[in-house]
Every structure is written in C-alpha cells, then in structure tokens.
Amino acid sequence: MKNICVFCGSSMGFDKRYAEAAARLGDVLADNDCTLYYGGGSVGLMNVIAEIMLKRNKKVIGVMPDFLLAHEIGHPAIHKMVATKTMAERKEILMSESDAFIVMPGGFGTLDELSEVAVADQLRLMEKPVALYNTLGYYDELVQWMERGVNDGFIRSEHYKNIIVSDDPVDLFEKMKQYQPVKIEKWIHDIKEEVKRV
C-alpha cells in the first residue's frame, strides 16, 4: 500500500483529541512512506494530516471541485491539486488512484465517501481495504448498525468483517495490510437462493 486516501472532516471537531489522532495518523502514514490522497483542503482534520505529511517530506495530493477551490480553502503547499467539476468526479479520482482508504470522524460528506468505497468493495468494482479510524468511539453506533444489518439479513457478514475498525493508527495500518477481498460469486448466489426460499 503506497497511495492512501483519507476521508475526514473539514471541521476540527470540538475535542482536541480528534486533531491529535489525525496527527498520529499522519505520522503512521509518513513512517510507512505513503503518499496521501485527500480532499485537498487547508481546513479541518484533513489539514492536520496534510501538514504532518508535508513536514515529514512526504507526497500529498489533493482532489477538490472547482466550486470549493473558488472559496480558497485548497491547501496552497501540497505537491499537486487536481481540480474537478463535480463531487462525483472527485470521488472517482480518489478511488482510482488510491490503494486503500481510511475514514476518520467527519460529517455527511465523510459518510458519503465511506458508503461509496464500501459499496465499490462489496461489488468488486475495486479490491482495496476500507478502514474506520474510530477515534473516541466516533463510529461505535455505525458499527452497531452494521451488526444489526448482519443480524437482520441485510448486510453479508463477510462484507461487514471486511470493514476494518480500530482506534489505533498503527493497528489499523497493519490490519489493512492483511485485507482479503470477498468473492462476489458466493454472495450473489446466496441472495438468489434467499428469493427461492420466500
């Protein structure tokens, strides 16, 4: 894993430990000689990670739609800024260029990005690890929802297990290295069989 995409908040959050966790993640990525792909911002948690990477002389690539660049929130010091027309194009580029995805605390945009990569992984449109950096238990309720989805038969257990979760960035990165994609043929067969049993 070389190119790591981080999805996270364009806000800092009220608790300073979110920023501290973002900085630790930046150090872990730098320690592993990664290139950071991210939303390109100079604000929020994304800026914290980018600044750490830049201070460690690691490559940072941002992808940001034109309408956000017009608000002058793009990071001026990163190695490359890719301008896009839409948010959808932004996600498409991040997904194609990145080898793995780490999701930190964030808002609606971060949730949208998580959903996009999780579904792409499920459908085998890509075979790349997706990880939740669960700082301060931020994603505990989301994990509980996924477990409910498994228990109620709406999420395949193998897809749930493929979402890596940890509150420690070193542990998270090691688990990402062990990622194994799920074969699409089996679960497609299983859902076809479910219909026959109704």
PDB file of N, CA, C and O in Angstrom, residues 127-191:
ATOM      1  N   GLU A 127     -10.744  -3.760  -5.305  1.00  0.00           N
ATOM      2  CA  GLU A 127     -10.343  -4.688  -4.244  1.00  0.00           C
ATOM      3  C   GLU A 127      -9.298  -3.998  -3.389  1.00  0.00           C
ATOM      4  O   GLU A 127      -8.102  -4.243  -3.506  1.00  0.00           O
ATOM      5  N   LYS A 128      -9.775  -3.100  -2.544  1.00  0.00           N
ATOM      6  CA  LYS A 128      -8.896  -2.258  -1.735  1.00  0.00           C
ATOM      7  C   LYS A 128      -9.459  -2.174  -0.318  1.00  0.00           C
ATOM      8  O   LYS A 128     -10.676  -2.083  -0.130  1.00  0.00           O
ATOM      9  N   PRO A 129      -8.593  -2.171   0.686  1.00  0.00           N
ATOM     10  CA  PRO A 129      -9.086  -2.117   2.067  1.00  0.00           C
ATOM     11  C   PRO A 129      -9.759  -0.799   2.413  1.00  0.00           C
ATOM     12  O   PRO A 129      -9.353   0.268   1.945  1.00  0.00           O
ATOM     13  N   VAL A 130     -10.806  -0.909   3.235  1.00  0.00           N
ATOM     14  CA  VAL A 130     -11.554   0.244   3.738  1.00  0.00           C
ATOM     15  C   VAL A 130     -11.525   0.169   5.260  1.00  0.00           C
ATOM     16  O   VAL A 130     -11.919  -0.845   5.844  1.00  0.00           O
ATOM     17  N   ALA A 131     -11.065   1.222   5.910  1.00  0.00           N
ATOM     18  CA  ALA A 131     -10.863   1.173   7.360  1.00  0.00           C
ATOM     19  C   ALA A 131     -11.478   2.382   8.056  1.00  0.00           C
ATOM     20  O   ALA A 131     -11.386   3.513   7.572  1.00  0.00           O
ATOM     21  N   LEU A 132     -12.096   2.117   9.205  1.00  0.00           N
ATOM     22  CA  LEU A 132     -12.613   3.177  10.069  1.00  0.00           C
ATOM     23  C   LEU A 132     -11.605   3.438  11.181  1.00  0.00           C
ATOM     24  O   LEU A 132     -11.315   2.548  11.988  1.00  0.00           O
ATOM     25  N   TYR A 133     -11.072   4.646  11.215  1.00  0.00           N
ATOM     26  CA  TYR A 133     -10.203   5.076  12.311  1.00  0.00           C
ATOM     27  C   TYR A 133     -11.136   5.620  13.384  1.00  0.00           C
ATOM     28  O   TYR A 133     -11.518   6.787  13.362  1.00  0.00           O
ATOM     29  N   ASN A 134     -11.493   4.762  14.320  1.00  0.00           N
ATOM     30  CA  ASN A 134     -12.606   5.007  15.235  1.00  0.00           C
ATOM     31  C   ASN A 134     -12.192   5.831  16.453  1.00  0.00           C
ATOM     32  O   ASN A 134     -12.321   5.390  17.609  1.00  0.00           O
ATOM     33  N   THR A 135     -11.741   7.025  16.206  1.00  0.00           N
ATOM     34  CA  THR A 135     -11.272   7.922  17.262  1.00  0.00           C
ATOM     35  C   THR A 135     -12.393   8.272  18.242  1.00  0.00           C
ATOM     36  O   THR A 135     -13.492   8.656  17.835  1.00  0.00           O
ATOM     37  N   LEU A 136     -12.117   8.103  19.532  1.00  0.00           N
ATOM     38  CA  LEU A 136     -13.066   8.404  20.616  1.00  0.00           C
ATOM     39  C   LEU A 136     -14.390   7.648  20.432  1.00  0.00           C
ATOM     40  O   LEU A 136     -15.440   8.114  20.874  1.00  0.00           O
ATOM     41  N   GLY A 137     -14.335   6.499  19.773  1.00  0.00           N
ATOM     42  CA  GLY A 137     -15.549   5.720  19.567  1.00  0.00           C
ATOM     43  C   GLY A 137     -16.548   6.383  18.639  1.00  0.00           C
ATOM     44  O   GLY A 137     -17.751   6.073  18.668  1.00  0.00           O
ATOM     45  N   TYR A 138     -16.071   7.283  17.788  1.00  0.00           N
ATOM     46  CA  TYR A 138     -16.958   8.076  16.938  1.00  0.00           C
ATOM     47  C   TYR A 138     -17.870   7.199  16.082  1.00  0.00           C
ATOM     48  O   TYR A 138     -19.031   7.552  15.838  1.00  0.00           O
ATOM     49  N   TYR A 139     -17.363   6.063  15.636  1.00  0.00           N
ATOM     50  CA  TYR A 139     -18.142   5.202  14.746  1.00  0.00           C
ATOM     51  C   TYR A 139     -18.762   3.998  15.454  1.00  0.00           C
ATOM     52  O   TYR A 139     -19.214   3.064  14.791  1.00  0.00           O
ATOM     53  N   ASP A 140     -18.809   4.026  16.771  1.00  0.00           N
ATOM     54  CA  ASP A 140     -19.379   2.894  17.504  1.00  0.00           C
ATOM     55  C   ASP A 140     -20.815   2.596  17.071  1.00  0.00           C
ATOM     56  O   ASP A 140     -21.189   1.433  16.858  1.00  0.00           O
ATOM     57  N   GLU A 141     -21.642   3.644  16.954  1.00  0.00           N
ATOM     58  CA  GLU A 141     -23.047   3.425  16.584  1.00  0.00           C
ATOM     59  C   GLU A 141     -23.169   2.943  15.142  1.00  0.00           C
ATOM     60  O   GLU A 141     -24.069   2.157  14.821  1.00  0.00           O
ATOM     61  N   LEU A 142     -22.270   3.392  14.280  1.00  0.00           N
ATOM     62  CA  LEU A 142     -22.287   2.913  12.897  1.00  0.00           C
ATOM     63  C   LEU A 142     -21.926   1.429  12.843  1.00  0.00           C
ATOM     64  O   LEU A 142     -22.538   0.655  12.092  1.00  0.00           O
ATOM     65  N   VAL A 143     -20.955   1.027  13.642  1.00  0.00           N
ATOM     66  CA  VAL A 143     -20.584  -0.384  13.721  1.00  0.00           C
ATOM     67  C   VAL A 143     -21.754  -1.199  14.250  1.00  0.00           C
ATOM     68  O   VAL A 143     -22.050  -2.290  13.746  1.00  0.00           O
ATOM     69  N   GLN A 144     -22.464  -0.663  15.246  1.00  0.00           N
ATOM     70  CA  GLN A 144     -23.642  -1.345  15.778  1.00  0.00           C
ATOM     71  C   GLN A 144     -24.720  -1.489  14.707  1.00  0.00           C
ATOM     72  O   GLN A 144     -25.397  -2.518  14.622  1.00  0.00           O
ATOM     73  N   TRP A 145     -24.887  -0.453  13.885  1.00  0.00           N
ATOM     74  CA  TRP A 145     -25.847  -0.522  12.787  1.00  0.00           C
ATOM     75  C   TRP A 145     -25.465  -1.618  11.794  1.00  0.00           C
ATOM     76  O   TRP A 145     -26.330  -2.370  11.328  1.00  0.00           O
ATOM     77  N   MET A 146     -24.181  -1.724  11.483  1.00  0.00           N
ATOM     78  CA  MET A 146     -23.738  -2.774  10.568  1.00  0.00           C
ATOM     79  C   MET A 146     -23.993  -4.152  11.166  1.00  0.00           C
ATOM     80  O   MET A 146     -24.424  -5.076  10.466  1.00  0.00           O
ATOM     81  N   GLU A 147     -23.740  -4.293  12.463  1.00  0.00           N
ATOM     82  CA  GLU A 147     -24.008  -5.566  13.133  1.00  0.00           C
ATOM     83  C   GLU A 147     -25.498  -5.896  13.087  1.00  0.00           C
ATOM     84  O   GLU A 147     -25.884  -7.053  12.869  1.00  0.00           O
ATOM     85  N   ARG A 148     -26.346  -4.881  13.273  1.00  0.00           N
ATOM     86  CA  ARG A 148     -27.799  -5.076  13.153  1.00  0.00           C
ATOM     87  C   ARG A 148     -28.138  -5.504  11.723  1.00  0.00           C
ATOM     88  O   ARG A 148     -28.985  -6.387  11.511  1.00  0.00           O
ATOM     89  N   GLY A 149     -27.493  -4.889  10.741  1.00  0.00           N
ATOM     90  CA  GLY A 149     -27.717  -5.260   9.350  1.00  0.00           C
ATOM     91  C   GLY A 149     -27.366  -6.712   9.082  1.00  0.00           C
ATOM     92  O   GLY A 149     -28.067  -7.410   8.335  1.00  0.00           O
ATOM     93  N   VAL A 150     -26.288  -7.182   9.704  1.00  0.00           N
ATOM     94  CA  VAL A 150     -25.905  -8.590   9.573  1.00  0.00           C
ATOM     95  C   VAL A 150     -26.947  -9.480  10.243  1.00  0.00           C
ATOM     96  O   VAL A 150     -27.437 -10.457   9.653  1.00  0.00           O
ATOM     97  N   ASN A 151     -27.309  -9.145  11.483  1.00  0.00           N
ATOM     98  CA  ASN A 151     -28.245  -9.965  12.249  1.00  0.00           C
ATOM     99  C   ASN A 151     -29.627 -10.029  11.602  1.00  0.00           C
ATOM    100  O   ASN A 151     -30.334 -11.047  11.711  1.00  0.00           O
ATOM    101  N   ASP A 152     -30.032  -8.939  10.926  1.00  0.00           N
ATOM    102  CA  ASP A 152     -31.347  -8.893  10.296  1.00  0.00           C
ATOM    103  C   ASP A 152     -31.309  -9.309   8.826  1.00  0.00           C
ATOM    104  O   ASP A 152     -32.343  -9.270   8.142  1.00  0.00           O
ATOM    105  N   GLY A 153     -30.133  -9.682   8.333  1.00  0.00           N
ATOM    106  CA  GLY A 153     -30.046 -10.236   6.990  1.00  0.00           C
ATOM    107  C   GLY A 153     -29.944  -9.246   5.852  1.00  0.00           C
ATOM    108  O   GLY A 153     -30.249  -9.586   4.704  1.00  0.00           O
ATOM    109  N   PHE A 154     -29.515  -8.008   6.130  1.00  0.00           N
ATOM    110  CA  PHE A 154     -29.376  -7.009   5.069  1.00  0.00           C
ATOM    111  C   PHE A 154     -27.930  -6.731   4.682  1.00  0.00           C
ATOM    112  O   PHE A 154     -27.666  -6.119   3.639  1.00  0.00           O
ATOM    113  N   ILE A 155     -27.004  -7.138   5.517  1.00  0.00           N
ATOM    114  CA  ILE A 155     -25.573  -6.993   5.230  1.00  0.00           C
ATOM    115  C   ILE A 155     -24.940  -8.366   5.363  1.00  0.00           C
ATOM    116  O   ILE A 155     -25.166  -9.071   6.350  1.00  0.00           O
ATOM    117  N   ARG A 156     -24.164  -8.762   4.377  1.00  0.00           N
ATOM    118  CA  ARG A 156     -23.469 -10.044   4.446  1.00  0.00           C
ATOM    119  C   ARG A 156     -22.397  -9.964   5.525  1.00  0.00           C
ATOM    120  O   ARG A 156     -21.691  -8.957   5.645  1.00  0.00           O
ATOM    121  N   SER A 157     -22.259 -10.993   6.312  1.00  0.00           N
ATOM    122  CA  SER A 157     -21.278 -10.973   7.398  1.00  0.00           C
ATOM    123  C   SER A 157     -19.860 -10.781   6.863  1.00  0.00           C
ATOM    124  O   SER A 157     -19.038 -10.110   7.491  1.00  0.00           O
ATOM    125  N   GLU A 158     -19.576 -11.363   5.699  1.00  0.00           N
ATOM    126  CA  GLU A 158     -18.233 -11.220   5.135  1.00  0.00           C
ATOM    127  C   GLU A 158     -17.943  -9.787   4.712  1.00  0.00           C
ATOM    128  O   GLU A 158     -16.802  -9.329   4.790  1.00  0.00           O
ATOM    129  N   HIS A 159     -18.981  -9.050   4.297  1.00  0.00           N
ATOM    130  CA  HIS A 159     -18.777  -7.647   3.929  1.00  0.00           C
ATOM    131  C   HIS A 159     -18.570  -6.792   5.179  1.00  0.00           C
ATOM    132  O   HIS A 159     -17.739  -5.874   5.187  1.00  0.00           O
ATOM    133  N   TYR A 160     -19.320  -7.106   6.209  1.00  0.00           N
ATOM    134  CA  TYR A 160     -19.139  -6.404   7.484  1.00  0.00           C
ATOM    135  C   TYR A 160     -17.730  -6.635   8.038  1.00  0.00           C
ATOM    136  O   TYR A 160     -17.048  -5.688   8.458  1.00  0.00           O
ATOM    137  N   LYS A 161     -17.281  -7.872   7.997  1.00  0.00           N
ATOM    138  CA  LYS A 161     -15.963  -8.201   8.535  1.00  0.00           C
ATOM    139  C   LYS A 161     -14.839  -7.575   7.713  1.00  0.00           C
ATOM    140  O   LYS A 161     -13.723  -7.410   8.211  1.00  0.00           O
ATOM    141  N   ASN A 162     -15.122  -7.230   6.470  1.00  0.00           N
ATOM    142  CA  ASN A 162     -14.109  -6.627   5.616  1.00  0.00           C
ATOM    143  C   ASN A 162     -13.887  -5.150   5.917  1.00  0.00           C
ATOM    144  O   ASN A 162     -12.937  -4.549   5.416  1.00  0.00           O
ATOM    145  N   ILE A 163     -14.798  -4.539   6.687  1.00  0.00           N
ATOM    146  CA  ILE A 163     -14.593  -3.156   7.119  1.00  0.00           C
ATOM    147  C   ILE A 163     -13.693  -3.186   8.348  1.00  0.00           C
ATOM    148  O   ILE A 163     -14.061  -3.711   9.398  1.00  0.00           O
ATOM    149  N   ILE A 164     -12.500  -2.659   8.211  1.00  0.00           N
ATOM    150  CA  ILE A 164     -11.506  -2.689   9.283  1.00  0.00           C
ATOM    151  C   ILE A 164     -11.802  -1.564  10.272  1.00  0.00           C
ATOM    152  O   ILE A 164     -12.066  -0.430   9.861  1.00  0.00           O
ATOM    153  N   VAL A 165     -11.771  -1.878  11.548  1.00  0.00           N
ATOM    154  CA  VAL A 165     -12.086  -0.876  12.575  1.00  0.00           C
ATOM    155  C   VAL A 165     -11.017  -0.909  13.657  1.00  0.00           C
ATOM    156  O   VAL A 165     -10.691  -1.970  14.196  1.00  0.00           O
ATOM    157  N   SER A 166     -10.474   0.256  13.989  1.00  0.00           N
ATOM    158  CA  SER A 166      -9.524   0.355  15.099  1.00  0.00           C
ATOM    159  C   SER A 166      -9.408   1.815  15.526  1.00  0.00           C
ATOM    160  O   SER A 166      -9.607   2.724  14.719  1.00  0.00           O
ATOM    161  N   ASP A 167      -9.093   2.018  16.803  1.00  0.00           N
ATOM    162  CA  ASP A 167      -8.851   3.384  17.283  1.00  0.00           C
ATOM    163  C   ASP A 167      -7.358   3.676  17.395  1.00  0.00           C
ATOM    164  O   ASP A 167      -6.970   4.728  17.900  1.00  0.00           O
ATOM    165  N   ASP A 168      -6.541   2.736  16.912  1.00  0.00           N
ATOM    166  CA  ASP A 168      -5.090   2.904  16.946  1.00  0.00           C
ATOM    167  C   ASP A 168      -4.561   2.892  15.515  1.00  0.00           C
ATOM    168  O   ASP A 168      -4.765   1.904  14.796  1.00  0.00           O
ATOM    169  N   PRO A 169      -3.880   3.948  15.062  1.00  0.00           N
ATOM    170  CA  PRO A 169      -3.469   4.024  13.658  1.00  0.00           C
ATOM    171  C   PRO A 169      -2.443   2.979  13.245  1.00  0.00           C
ATOM    172  O   PRO A 169      -2.445   2.534  12.093  1.00  0.00           O
ATOM    173  N   VAL A 170      -1.573   2.568  14.163  1.00  0.00           N
ATOM    174  CA  VAL A 170      -0.595   1.529  13.837  1.00  0.00           C
ATOM    175  C   VAL A 170      -1.311   0.206  13.624  1.00  0.00           C
ATOM    176  O   VAL A 170      -1.078  -0.505  12.632  1.00  0.00           O
ATOM    177  N   ASP A 171      -2.205  -0.148  14.541  1.00  0.00           N
ATOM    178  CA  ASP A 171      -3.002  -1.370  14.428  1.00  0.00           C
ATOM    179  C   ASP A 171      -3.849  -1.338  13.160  1.00  0.00           C
ATOM    180  O   ASP A 171      -3.963  -2.341  12.440  1.00  0.00           O
ATOM    181  N   LEU A 172      -4.439  -0.184  12.874  1.00  0.00           N
ATOM    182  CA  LEU A 172      -5.276  -0.024  11.687  1.00  0.00           C
ATOM    183  C   LEU A 172      -4.478  -0.321  10.421  1.00  0.00           C
ATOM    184  O   LEU A 172      -4.928  -1.076   9.547  1.00  0.00           O
ATOM    185  N   PHE A 173      -3.291   0.251  10.331  1.00  0.00           N
ATOM    186  CA  PHE A 173      -2.468   0.074   9.133  1.00  0.00           C
ATOM    187  C   PHE A 173      -2.050  -1.382   8.969  1.00  0.00           C
ATOM    188  O   PHE A 173      -2.056  -1.918   7.853  1.00  0.00           O
ATOM    189  N   GLU A 174      -1.703  -2.039  10.064  1.00  0.00           N
ATOM    190  CA  GLU A 174      -1.311  -3.449   9.981  1.00  0.00           C
ATOM    191  C   GLU A 174      -2.474  -4.321   9.521  1.00  0.00           C
ATOM    192  O   GLU A 174      -2.295  -5.241   8.717  1.00  0.00           O
ATOM    193  N   LYS A 175      -3.671  -4.041  10.028  1.00  0.00           N
ATOM    194  CA  LYS A 175      -4.844  -4.802   9.609  1.00  0.00           C
ATOM    195  C   LYS A 175      -5.159  -4.567   8.138  1.00  0.00           C
ATOM    196  O   LYS A 175      -5.612  -5.481   7.426  1.00  0.00           O
ATOM    197  N   MET A 176      -4.925  -3.360   7.659  1.00  0.00           N
ATOM    198  CA  MET A 176      -5.162  -3.064   6.256  1.00  0.00           C
ATOM    199  C   MET A 176      -4.241  -3.887   5.349  1.00  0.00           C
ATOM    200  O   MET A 176      -4.644  -4.308   4.260  1.00  0.00           O
ATOM    201  N   LYS A 177      -3.040  -4.142   5.814  1.00  0.00           N
ATOM    202  CA  LYS A 177      -2.107  -4.949   5.030  1.00  0.00           C
ATOM    203  C   LYS A 177      -2.605  -6.383   4.864  1.00  0.00           C
ATOM    204  O   LYS A 177      -2.247  -7.073   3.909  1.00  0.00           O
ATOM    205  N   GLN A 178      -3.444  -6.841   5.805  1.00  0.00           N
ATOM    206  CA  GLN A 178      -3.926  -8.218   5.795  1.00  0.00           C
ATOM    207  C   GLN A 178      -5.265  -8.380   5.070  1.00  0.00           C
ATOM    208  O   GLN A 178      -5.840  -9.468   5.046  1.00  0.00           O
ATOM    209  N   TYR A 179      -5.751  -7.319   4.478  1.00  0.00           N
ATOM    210  CA  TYR A 179      -7.049  -7.332   3.796  1.00  0.00           C
ATOM    211  C   TYR A 179      -7.132  -8.419   2.732  1.00  0.00           C
ATOM    212  O   TYR A 179      -6.196  -8.618   1.953  1.00  0.00           O
ATOM    213  N   GLN A 180      -8.272  -9.118   2.707  1.00  0.00           N
ATOM    214  CA  GLN A 180      -8.543 -10.123   1.678  1.00  0.00           C
ATOM    215  C   GLN A 180      -9.920  -9.837   1.064  1.00  0.00           C
ATOM    216  O   GLN A 180     -10.917  -9.807   1.794  1.00  0.00           O
ATOM    217  N   PRO A 181     -10.010  -9.621  -0.245  1.00  0.00           N
ATOM    218  CA  PRO A 181     -11.313  -9.330  -0.861  1.00  0.00           C
ATOM    219  C   PRO A 181     -12.260 -10.519  -0.786  1.00  0.00           C
ATOM    220  O   PRO A 181     -11.835 -11.669  -0.720  1.00  0.00           O
ATOM    221  N   VAL A 182     -13.555 -10.223  -0.779  1.00  0.00           N
ATOM    222  CA  VAL A 182     -14.592 -11.248  -0.738  1.00  0.00           C
ATOM    223  C   VAL A 182     -15.038 -11.555  -2.165  1.00  0.00           C
ATOM    224  O   VAL A 182     -15.281 -10.652  -2.962  1.00  0.00           O
ATOM    225  N   LYS A 183     -15.151 -12.824  -2.503  1.00  0.00           N
ATOM    226  CA  LYS A 183     -15.577 -13.223  -3.832  1.00  0.00           C
ATOM    227  C   LYS A 183     -17.051 -12.865  -4.055  1.00  0.00           C
ATOM    228  O   LYS A 183     -17.910 -13.200  -3.231  1.00  0.00           O
ATOM    229  N   ILE A 184     -17.331 -12.186  -5.142  1.00  0.00           N
ATOM    230  CA  ILE A 184     -18.699 -11.735  -5.405  1.00  0.00           C
ATOM    231  C   ILE A 184     -19.622 -12.892  -5.767  1.00  0.00           C
ATOM    232  O   ILE A 184     -20.819 -12.875  -5.453  1.00  0.00           O
ATOM    233  N   GLU A 185     -19.077 -13.932  -6.399  1.00  0.00           N
ATOM    234  CA  GLU A 185     -19.925 -15.025  -6.875  1.00  0.00           C
ATOM    235  C   GLU A 185     -20.709 -15.692  -5.746  1.00  0.00           C
ATOM    236  O   GLU A 185     -21.882 -16.025  -5.901  1.00  0.00           O
ATOM    237  N   LYS A 186     -20.079 -15.867  -4.597  1.00  0.00           N
ATOM    238  CA  LYS A 186     -20.737 -16.579  -3.497  1.00  0.00           C
ATOM    239  C   LYS A 186     -21.936 -15.809  -2.970  1.00  0.00           C
ATOM    240  O   LYS A 186     -23.021 -16.377  -2.815  1.00  0.00           O
ATOM    241  N   TRP A 187     -21.755 -14.514  -2.680  1.00  0.00           N
ATOM    242  CA  TRP A 187     -22.874 -13.811  -2.072  1.00  0.00           C
ATOM    243  C   TRP A 187     -23.983 -13.515  -3.071  1.00  0.00           C
ATOM    244  O   TRP A 187     -25.156 -13.454  -2.700  1.00  0.00           O
ATOM    245  N   ILE A 188     -23.658 -13.361  -4.349  1.00  0.00           N
ATOM    246  CA  ILE A 188     -24.706 -13.228  -5.360  1.00  0.00           C
ATOM    247  C   ILE A 188     -25.528 -14.526  -5.422  1.00  0.00           C
ATOM    248  O   ILE A 188     -26.764 -14.503  -5.485  1.00  0.00           O
ATOM    249  N   HIS A 189     -24.832 -15.653  -5.375  1.00  0.00           N
ATOM    250  CA  HIS A 189     -25.526 -16.951  -5.352  1.00  0.00           C
ATOM    251  C   HIS A 189     -26.426 -17.057  -4.130  1.00  0.00           C
ATOM    252  O   HIS A 189     -27.572 -17.522  -4.215  1.00  0.00           O
ATOM    253  N   ASP A 190     -25.904 -16.620  -2.971  1.00  0.00           N
ATOM    254  CA  ASP A 190     -26.664 -16.732  -1.724  1.00  0.00           C
ATOM    255  C   ASP A 190     -27.954 -15.912  -1.771  1.00  0.00           C
ATOM    256  O   ASP A 190     -29.011 -16.371  -1.320  1.00  0.00           O
ATOM    257  N   ILE A 191     -27.894 -14.688  -2.299  1.00  0.00           N
ATOM    258  CA  ILE A 191     -29.101 -13.859  -2.309  1.00  0.00           C
ATOM    259  C   ILE A 191     -30.115 -14.383  -3.328  1.00  0.00           C
ATOM    260  O   ILE A 191     -31.318 -14.209  -3.149  1.00  0.00           O
TER     261      ILE A 191
END
